[in-house]
Coordinates of C-alpha atoms in Angstrom, one line a residue:
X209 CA -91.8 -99.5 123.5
X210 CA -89.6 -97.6 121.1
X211 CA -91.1 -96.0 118.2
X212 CA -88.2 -95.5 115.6
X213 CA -89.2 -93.5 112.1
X214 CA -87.4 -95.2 109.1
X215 CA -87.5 -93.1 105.6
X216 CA -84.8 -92.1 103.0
X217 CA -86.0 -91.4 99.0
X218 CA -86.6 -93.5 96.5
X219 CA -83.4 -95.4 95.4
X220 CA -82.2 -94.8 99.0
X221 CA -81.1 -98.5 100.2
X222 CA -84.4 -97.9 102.7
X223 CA -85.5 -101.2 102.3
X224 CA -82.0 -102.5 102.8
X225 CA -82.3 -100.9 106.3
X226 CA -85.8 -102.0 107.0
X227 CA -84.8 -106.0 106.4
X228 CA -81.9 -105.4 108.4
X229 CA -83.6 -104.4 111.2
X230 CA -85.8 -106.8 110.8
X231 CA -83.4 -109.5 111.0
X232 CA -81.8 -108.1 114.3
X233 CA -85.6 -108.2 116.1
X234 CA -87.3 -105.1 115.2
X235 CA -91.1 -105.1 114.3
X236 CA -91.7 -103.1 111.3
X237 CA -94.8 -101.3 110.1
X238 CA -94.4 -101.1 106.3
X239 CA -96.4 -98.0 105.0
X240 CA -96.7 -98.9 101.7
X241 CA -97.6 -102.6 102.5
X242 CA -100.4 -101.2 104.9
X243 CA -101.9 -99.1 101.8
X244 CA -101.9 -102.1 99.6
X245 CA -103.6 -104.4 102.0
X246 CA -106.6 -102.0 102.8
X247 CA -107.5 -101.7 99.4
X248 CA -107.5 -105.3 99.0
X249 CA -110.6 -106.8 97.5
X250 CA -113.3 -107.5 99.9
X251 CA -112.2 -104.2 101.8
X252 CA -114.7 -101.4 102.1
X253 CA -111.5 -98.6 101.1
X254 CA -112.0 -100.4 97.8
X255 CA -116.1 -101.1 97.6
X256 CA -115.4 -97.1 98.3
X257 CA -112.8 -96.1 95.5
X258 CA -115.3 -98.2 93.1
X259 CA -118.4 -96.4 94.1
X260 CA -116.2 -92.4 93.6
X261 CA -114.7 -93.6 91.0
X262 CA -116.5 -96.4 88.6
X263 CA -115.8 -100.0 87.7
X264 CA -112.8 -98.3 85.7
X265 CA -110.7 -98.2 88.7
X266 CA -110.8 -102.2 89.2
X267 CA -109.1 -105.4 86.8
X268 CA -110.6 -108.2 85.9
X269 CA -109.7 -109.8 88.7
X270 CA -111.8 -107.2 90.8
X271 CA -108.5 -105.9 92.4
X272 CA -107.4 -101.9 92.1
X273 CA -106.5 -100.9 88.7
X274 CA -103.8 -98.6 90.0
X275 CA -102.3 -97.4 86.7
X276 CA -106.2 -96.4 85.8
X277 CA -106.9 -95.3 89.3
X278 CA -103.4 -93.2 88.8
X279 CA -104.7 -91.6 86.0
X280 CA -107.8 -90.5 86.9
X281 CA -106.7 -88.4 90.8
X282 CA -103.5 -87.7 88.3
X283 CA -103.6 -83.6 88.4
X284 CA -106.8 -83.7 89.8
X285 CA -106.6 -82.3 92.9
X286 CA -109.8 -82.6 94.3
X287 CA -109.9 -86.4 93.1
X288 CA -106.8 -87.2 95.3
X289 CA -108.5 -85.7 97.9
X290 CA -111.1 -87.4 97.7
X291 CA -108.8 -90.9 97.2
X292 CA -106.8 -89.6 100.3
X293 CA -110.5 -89.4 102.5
X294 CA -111.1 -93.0 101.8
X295 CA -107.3 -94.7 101.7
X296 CA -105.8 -92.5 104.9
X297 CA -108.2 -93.4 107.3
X298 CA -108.1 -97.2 106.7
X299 CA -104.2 -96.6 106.5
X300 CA -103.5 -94.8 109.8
X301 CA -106.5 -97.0 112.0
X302 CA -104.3 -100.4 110.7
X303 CA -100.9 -98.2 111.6
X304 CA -102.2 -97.7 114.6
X305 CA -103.5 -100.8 115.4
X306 CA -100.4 -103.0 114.2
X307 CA -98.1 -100.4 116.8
X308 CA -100.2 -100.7 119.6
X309 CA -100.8 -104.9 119.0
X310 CA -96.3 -104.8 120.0
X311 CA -95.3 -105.6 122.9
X312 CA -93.8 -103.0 125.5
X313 CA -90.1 -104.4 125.1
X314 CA -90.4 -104.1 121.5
X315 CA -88.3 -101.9 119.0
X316 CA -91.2 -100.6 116.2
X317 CA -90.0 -99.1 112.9
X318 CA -92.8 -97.5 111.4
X319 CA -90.9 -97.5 107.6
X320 CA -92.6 -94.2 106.0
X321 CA -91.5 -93.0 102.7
X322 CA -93.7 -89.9 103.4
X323 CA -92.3 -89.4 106.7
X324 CA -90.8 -86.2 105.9
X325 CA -93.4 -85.1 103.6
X326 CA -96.4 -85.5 106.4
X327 CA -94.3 -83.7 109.1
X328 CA -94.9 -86.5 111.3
X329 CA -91.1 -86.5 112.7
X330 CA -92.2 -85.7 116.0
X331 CA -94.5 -88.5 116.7
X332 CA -91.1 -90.7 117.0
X333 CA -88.3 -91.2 119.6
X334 CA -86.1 -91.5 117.0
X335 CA -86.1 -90.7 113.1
X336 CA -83.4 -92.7 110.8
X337 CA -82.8 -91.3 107.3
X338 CA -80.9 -93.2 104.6
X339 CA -79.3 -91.4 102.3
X340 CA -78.2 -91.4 99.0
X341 CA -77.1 -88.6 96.1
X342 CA -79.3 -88.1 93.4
X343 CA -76.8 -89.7 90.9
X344 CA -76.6 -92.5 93.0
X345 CA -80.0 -93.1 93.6
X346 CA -80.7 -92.4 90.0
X347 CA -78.3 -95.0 88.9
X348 CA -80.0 -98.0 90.9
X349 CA -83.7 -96.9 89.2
X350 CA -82.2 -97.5 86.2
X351 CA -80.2 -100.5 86.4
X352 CA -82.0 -102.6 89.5
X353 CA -85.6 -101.5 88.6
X354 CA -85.3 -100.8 84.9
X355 CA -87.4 -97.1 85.4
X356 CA -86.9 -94.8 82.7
X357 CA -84.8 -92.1 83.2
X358 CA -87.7 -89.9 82.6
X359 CA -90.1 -91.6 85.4
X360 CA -87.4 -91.6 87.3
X361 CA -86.1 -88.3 87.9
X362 CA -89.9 -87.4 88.3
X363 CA -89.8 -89.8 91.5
X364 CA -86.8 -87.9 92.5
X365 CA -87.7 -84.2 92.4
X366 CA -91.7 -84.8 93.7
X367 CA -90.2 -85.8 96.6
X368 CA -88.4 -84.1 99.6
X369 CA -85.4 -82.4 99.6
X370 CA -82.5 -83.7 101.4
X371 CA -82.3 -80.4 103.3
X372 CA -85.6 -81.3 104.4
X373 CA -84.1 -85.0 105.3
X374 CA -81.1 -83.9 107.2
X375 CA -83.3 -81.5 109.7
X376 CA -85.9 -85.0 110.1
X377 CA -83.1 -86.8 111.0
X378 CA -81.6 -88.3 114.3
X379 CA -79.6 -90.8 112.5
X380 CA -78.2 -90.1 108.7
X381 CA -77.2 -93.6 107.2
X382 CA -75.1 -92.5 104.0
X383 CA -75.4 -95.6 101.5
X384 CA -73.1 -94.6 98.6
X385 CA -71.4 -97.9 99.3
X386 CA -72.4 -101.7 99.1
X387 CA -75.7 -103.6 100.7
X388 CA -72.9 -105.4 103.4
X389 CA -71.4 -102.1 104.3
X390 CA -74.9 -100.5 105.0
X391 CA -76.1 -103.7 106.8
X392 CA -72.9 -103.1 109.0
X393 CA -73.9 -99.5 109.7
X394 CA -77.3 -100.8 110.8
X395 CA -76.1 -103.5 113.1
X396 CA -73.8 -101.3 114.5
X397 CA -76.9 -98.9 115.3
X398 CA -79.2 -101.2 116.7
X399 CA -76.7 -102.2 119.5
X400 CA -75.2 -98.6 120.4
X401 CA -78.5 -97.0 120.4
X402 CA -81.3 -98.5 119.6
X403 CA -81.4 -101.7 122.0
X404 CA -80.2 -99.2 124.8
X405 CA -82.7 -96.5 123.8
X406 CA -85.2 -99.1 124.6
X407 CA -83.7 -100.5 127.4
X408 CA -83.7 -96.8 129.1
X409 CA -87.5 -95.9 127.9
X410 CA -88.5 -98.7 129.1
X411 CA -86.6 -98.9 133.0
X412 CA -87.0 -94.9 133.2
X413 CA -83.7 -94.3 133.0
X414 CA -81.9 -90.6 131.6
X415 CA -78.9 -90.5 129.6
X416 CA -76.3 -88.4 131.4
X417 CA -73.0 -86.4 130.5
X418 CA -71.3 -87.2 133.4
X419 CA -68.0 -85.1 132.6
X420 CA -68.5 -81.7 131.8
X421 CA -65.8 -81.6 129.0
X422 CA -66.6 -78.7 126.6
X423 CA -67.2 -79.2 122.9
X424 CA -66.5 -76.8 120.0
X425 CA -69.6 -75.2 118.4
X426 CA -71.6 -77.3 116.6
X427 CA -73.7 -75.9 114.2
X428 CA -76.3 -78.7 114.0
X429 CA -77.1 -77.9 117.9
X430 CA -80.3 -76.1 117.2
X431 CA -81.9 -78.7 114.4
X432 CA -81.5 -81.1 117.4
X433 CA -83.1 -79.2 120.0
X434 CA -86.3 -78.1 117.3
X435 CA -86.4 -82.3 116.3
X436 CA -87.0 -82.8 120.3
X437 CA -89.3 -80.0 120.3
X438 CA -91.3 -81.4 117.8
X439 CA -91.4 -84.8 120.4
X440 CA -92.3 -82.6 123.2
X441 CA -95.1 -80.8 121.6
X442 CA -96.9 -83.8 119.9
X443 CA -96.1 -85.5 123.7
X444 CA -97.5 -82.9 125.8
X445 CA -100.4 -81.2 123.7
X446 CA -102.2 -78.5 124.7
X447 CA -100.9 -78.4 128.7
X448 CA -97.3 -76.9 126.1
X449 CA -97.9 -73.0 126.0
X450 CA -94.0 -72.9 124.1
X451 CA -90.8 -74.7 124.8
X452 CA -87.6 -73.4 123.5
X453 CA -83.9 -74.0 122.8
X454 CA -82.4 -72.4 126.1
X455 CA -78.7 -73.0 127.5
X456 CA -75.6 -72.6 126.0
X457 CA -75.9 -74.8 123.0
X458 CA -78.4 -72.1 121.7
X459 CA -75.9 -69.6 121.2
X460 CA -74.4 -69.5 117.9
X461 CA -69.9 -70.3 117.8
X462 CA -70.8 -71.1 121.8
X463 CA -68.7 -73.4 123.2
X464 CA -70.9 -75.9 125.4
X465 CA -71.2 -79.3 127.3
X466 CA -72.7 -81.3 124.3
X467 CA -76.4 -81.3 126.4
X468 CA -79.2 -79.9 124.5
X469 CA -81.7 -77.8 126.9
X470 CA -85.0 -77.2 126.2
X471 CA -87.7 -75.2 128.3
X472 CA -90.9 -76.4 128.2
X473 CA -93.5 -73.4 129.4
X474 CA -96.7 -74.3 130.6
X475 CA -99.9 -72.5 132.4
X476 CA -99.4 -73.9 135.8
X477 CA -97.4 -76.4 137.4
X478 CA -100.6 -78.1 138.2
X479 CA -100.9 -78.7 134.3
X480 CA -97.5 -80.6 134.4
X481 CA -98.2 -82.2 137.4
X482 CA -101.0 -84.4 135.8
X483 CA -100.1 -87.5 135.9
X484 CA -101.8 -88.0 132.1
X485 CA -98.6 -85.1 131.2
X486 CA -96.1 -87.3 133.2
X487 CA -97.4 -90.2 131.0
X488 CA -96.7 -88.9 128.4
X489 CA -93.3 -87.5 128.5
X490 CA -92.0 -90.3 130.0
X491 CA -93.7 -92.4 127.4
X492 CA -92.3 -90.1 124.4
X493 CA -88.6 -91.0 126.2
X494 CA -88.2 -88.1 128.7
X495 CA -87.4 -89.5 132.2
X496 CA -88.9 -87.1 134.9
X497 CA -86.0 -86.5 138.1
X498 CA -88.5 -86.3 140.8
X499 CA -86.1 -85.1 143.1
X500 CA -85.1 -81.8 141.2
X501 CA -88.0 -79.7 141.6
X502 CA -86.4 -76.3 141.9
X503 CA -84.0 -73.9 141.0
X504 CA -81.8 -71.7 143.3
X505 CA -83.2 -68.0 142.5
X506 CA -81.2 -65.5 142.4
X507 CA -83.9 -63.3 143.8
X508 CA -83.7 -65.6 146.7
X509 CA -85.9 -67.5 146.0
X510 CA -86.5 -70.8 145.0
X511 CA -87.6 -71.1 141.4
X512 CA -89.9 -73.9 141.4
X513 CA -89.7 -76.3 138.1
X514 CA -89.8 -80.1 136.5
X515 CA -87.1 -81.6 135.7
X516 CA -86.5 -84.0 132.7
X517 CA -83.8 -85.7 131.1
X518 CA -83.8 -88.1 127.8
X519 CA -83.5 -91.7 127.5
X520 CA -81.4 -91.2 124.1
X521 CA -78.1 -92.3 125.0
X522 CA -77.3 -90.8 121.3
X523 CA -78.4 -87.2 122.9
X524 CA -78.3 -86.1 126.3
X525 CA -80.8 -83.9 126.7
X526 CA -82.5 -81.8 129.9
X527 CA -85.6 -80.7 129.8
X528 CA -87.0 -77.7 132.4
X529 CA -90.6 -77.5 132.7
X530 CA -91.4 -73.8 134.5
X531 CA -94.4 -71.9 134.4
X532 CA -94.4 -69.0 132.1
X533 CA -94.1 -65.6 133.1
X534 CA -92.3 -67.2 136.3
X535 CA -88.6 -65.8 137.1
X536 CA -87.5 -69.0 136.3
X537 CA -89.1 -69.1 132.8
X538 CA -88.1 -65.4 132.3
X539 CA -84.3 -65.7 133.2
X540 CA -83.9 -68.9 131.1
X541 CA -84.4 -66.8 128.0
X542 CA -83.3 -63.4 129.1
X543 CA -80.0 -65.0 129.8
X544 CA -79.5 -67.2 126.5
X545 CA -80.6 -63.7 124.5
X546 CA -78.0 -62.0 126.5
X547 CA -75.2 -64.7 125.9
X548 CA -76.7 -64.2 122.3
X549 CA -76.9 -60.1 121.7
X550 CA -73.7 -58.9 124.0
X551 CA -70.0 -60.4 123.3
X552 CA -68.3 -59.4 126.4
X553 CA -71.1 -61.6 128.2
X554 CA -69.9 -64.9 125.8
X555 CA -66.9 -63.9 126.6
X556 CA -66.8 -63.8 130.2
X557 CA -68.9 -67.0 130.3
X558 CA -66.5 -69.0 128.4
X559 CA -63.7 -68.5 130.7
X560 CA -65.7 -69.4 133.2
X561 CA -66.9 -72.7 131.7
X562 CA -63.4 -73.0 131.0
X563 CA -61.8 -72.4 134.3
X564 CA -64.5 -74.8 136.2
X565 CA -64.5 -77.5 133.8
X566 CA -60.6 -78.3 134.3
X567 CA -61.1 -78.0 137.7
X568 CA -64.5 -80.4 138.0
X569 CA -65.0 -84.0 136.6
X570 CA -68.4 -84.1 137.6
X571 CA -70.9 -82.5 136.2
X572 CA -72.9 -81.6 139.7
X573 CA -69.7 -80.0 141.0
X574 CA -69.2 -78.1 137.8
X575 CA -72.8 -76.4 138.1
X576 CA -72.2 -75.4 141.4
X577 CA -69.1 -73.6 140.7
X578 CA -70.5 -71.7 138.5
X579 CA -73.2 -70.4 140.6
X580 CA -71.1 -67.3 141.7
X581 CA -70.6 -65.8 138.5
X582 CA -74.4 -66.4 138.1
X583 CA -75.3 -64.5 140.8
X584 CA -73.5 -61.7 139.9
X585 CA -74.4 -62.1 136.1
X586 CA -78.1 -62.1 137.3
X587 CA -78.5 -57.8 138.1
X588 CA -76.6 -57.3 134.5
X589 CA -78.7 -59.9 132.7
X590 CA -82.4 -58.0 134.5
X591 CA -81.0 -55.1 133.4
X592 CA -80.4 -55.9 130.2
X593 CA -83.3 -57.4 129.5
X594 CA -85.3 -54.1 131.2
X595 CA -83.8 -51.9 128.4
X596 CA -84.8 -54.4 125.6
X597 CA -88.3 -53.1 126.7
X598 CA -88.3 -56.9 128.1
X599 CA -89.3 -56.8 131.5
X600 CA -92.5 -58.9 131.0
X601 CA -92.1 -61.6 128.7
X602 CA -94.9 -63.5 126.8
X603 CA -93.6 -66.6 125.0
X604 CA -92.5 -64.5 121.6
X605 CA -90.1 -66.7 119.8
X606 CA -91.5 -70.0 120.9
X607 CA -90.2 -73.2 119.3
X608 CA -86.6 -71.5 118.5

């Protein structure tokens, strides 16, 4: 199953998407058709809201009052937290429910205004934003839904920034333009990524960059890698002592293979052994490569590790599971905050990366030529690190 995230601000064209999708197969889980139903009459979220808050709160009809209930939790904040204690648990058991009642070929869009808001970005494979400018979005709450301009710009500025959208999202759906051009956008998703997203989760199969052609910086690098952070984390629970942005896409005005790598630290390799750990990484869209279970140490010895690599075809990704404190775990960082602190070292890297990626089409190949420039890199990069005051290393700057 593929969990996809939907959200975007009011005025957006969110709904646009959501129908869309709908129309192309997905299942969606509407948010804010969940929180109307369990406050439906009969329900006990609503015998509840009656008995905190009075007969008041309901019409004549015996259904929620919500203008009245609105005015009461209205700059009250203990009252909305009380409102939340009844509404949210309801919510979130029917969410849940609804997601787990899909099948395991099935594409679910959770569509959650409050994605953002609630954090809840990495609980998804994917997060799709649609986006709009404020004028724009301003514009259609006035004409389509006759709002006033007061009301409406209140909407607008309660909720999330779209700074705070761009770094939730995997996919950014600009809707400036017409229903039909958005609808055209979203089709054209749903086959080049979503459908194959699935397809990969699904048959355990990693997305690979199978020539090792070298991109220009790209500043959005590290939002990536801390939106697949967030996955791993809410994936891998407490067995996660840190994971980090490592690799060459983590230094800033790097040149890099567009691969995001990430280093997931944990206790003992026994922890990520569990098969429950496995599960679950495999299950959040990481595919584990069973047969890469080391590195070659340039201490000569073999650096044991797990290997993973994502399902996204929209984002190759590798993922190196070591034990902290190991000299795996340790040279990971100590060489990306070399490549970061010490310009000759970028330098001399990127010539390399140059050199071997003209000579090697395959990605395999390329690695391997690089390995004797990492062994000699290794001594400088210890020592380095030794006169940082570095030499023993306990997860500081986790999550970068």
């Amino acid at each position: 199953m593929l969990r996809v995230g939907l959200t975007g601000g009011i005025g957006s064209g969110k709904s646009t998407v959501s129908k869309r999708l709908a129309a192309l197969g997905a299942i969606i889980v509407d948010a804010d058709r969940i929180a109307r139903e369990v406050v439906e009459p009969g329900t006990p979220a609503l015998a509840a809201i009656r008995e905190r808050f009075g007969p008041a709160v309901l019409d004549q009809a015996g259904g929620l009052d919500r203008p009245a209930l609105g005015r009461l939790v209205f700059g009250d904040p203990q009252a909305l937290r009380d409102l939340e204690a009844i509404t949210h648990p309801a919510i979130w058991a029917t969410t849940a429910a609804r997601i787990a009642a899909a099948p395991p070929e099935a594409i679910v869009v959770h569509d959650m205004p409050l994605l953002v808001e609630k954090d809840m970005a990495g609980e998804y494979h994917l997060v799709i934003v649609v986006g709009a400018s404020e004028t724009t979005r301003l514009h259609r709450l006035l004409t389509y839904r006759g709002m006033p301009e007061a009301d409406a710009r209140a909407r607008i500025a309660a909720q999330a920034t779209d700074e705070a959208r761009h770094a939730a999202a995997d996919v950014w759906l600009p809707n400036e333009g017409t229903p039909a051009a958005l609808e055209d956008e979203v089709t054209r998703l749903w086959h080049e990524r979503l459908v194959p997203f699935a397809d990969n989760v699904r048959r355990g199969i990693r997305s690979r960059l199978r020539v090792p052609t070298l991109s220009p910086p790209d500043p959005t690098w590290p939002e990536q890698a801390a939106r697949l952070i967030a996955r791993l984390r809410h994936a891998g629970g407490e067995r996660i002592v840190d994971v980090e942005h490592i690799g060459s896409t983590a230094v800033p005005d790097f040149a890099a293979k567009d691969v995001i790598d990430l280093q997931v630290g944990v206790r003992t390799l026994a922890d990520a052994d569990a098969p429950d750990f496995v599960a679950a990484l495999t299950a959040a869209g990481f595919v584990i490569v069973p047969d890469n279970r080391a590195d070659n140490g340039k201490d000569g010895t073999a650096w044991a590790k797990r290997f993973y690599g994502s399902a996204d075809p929209g984002r190759v990704a590798h993922v190196h599971v070591r034990e902290v404190g190991s000299p795996g775990w340790e040279f990971a960082l100590d060489f990306r905050d070399w490549l970061r602190a010490v310009p000759e070292a970028r330098a001399e890297y990127a010539a390399v990366k140059a050199t071997e990626s003209a000579r090697h089409t395959d990605s395999g190949a390329y690695a391997d030529a690089k390995e004797p420039w990492f062994d000699d890199a290794y001594p400088r990069v210890r020592a380095w690190a030794a006169a940082q005051g570095r030499a023993q290393r306990s997860g500081e700057g986790a999550g970068q």
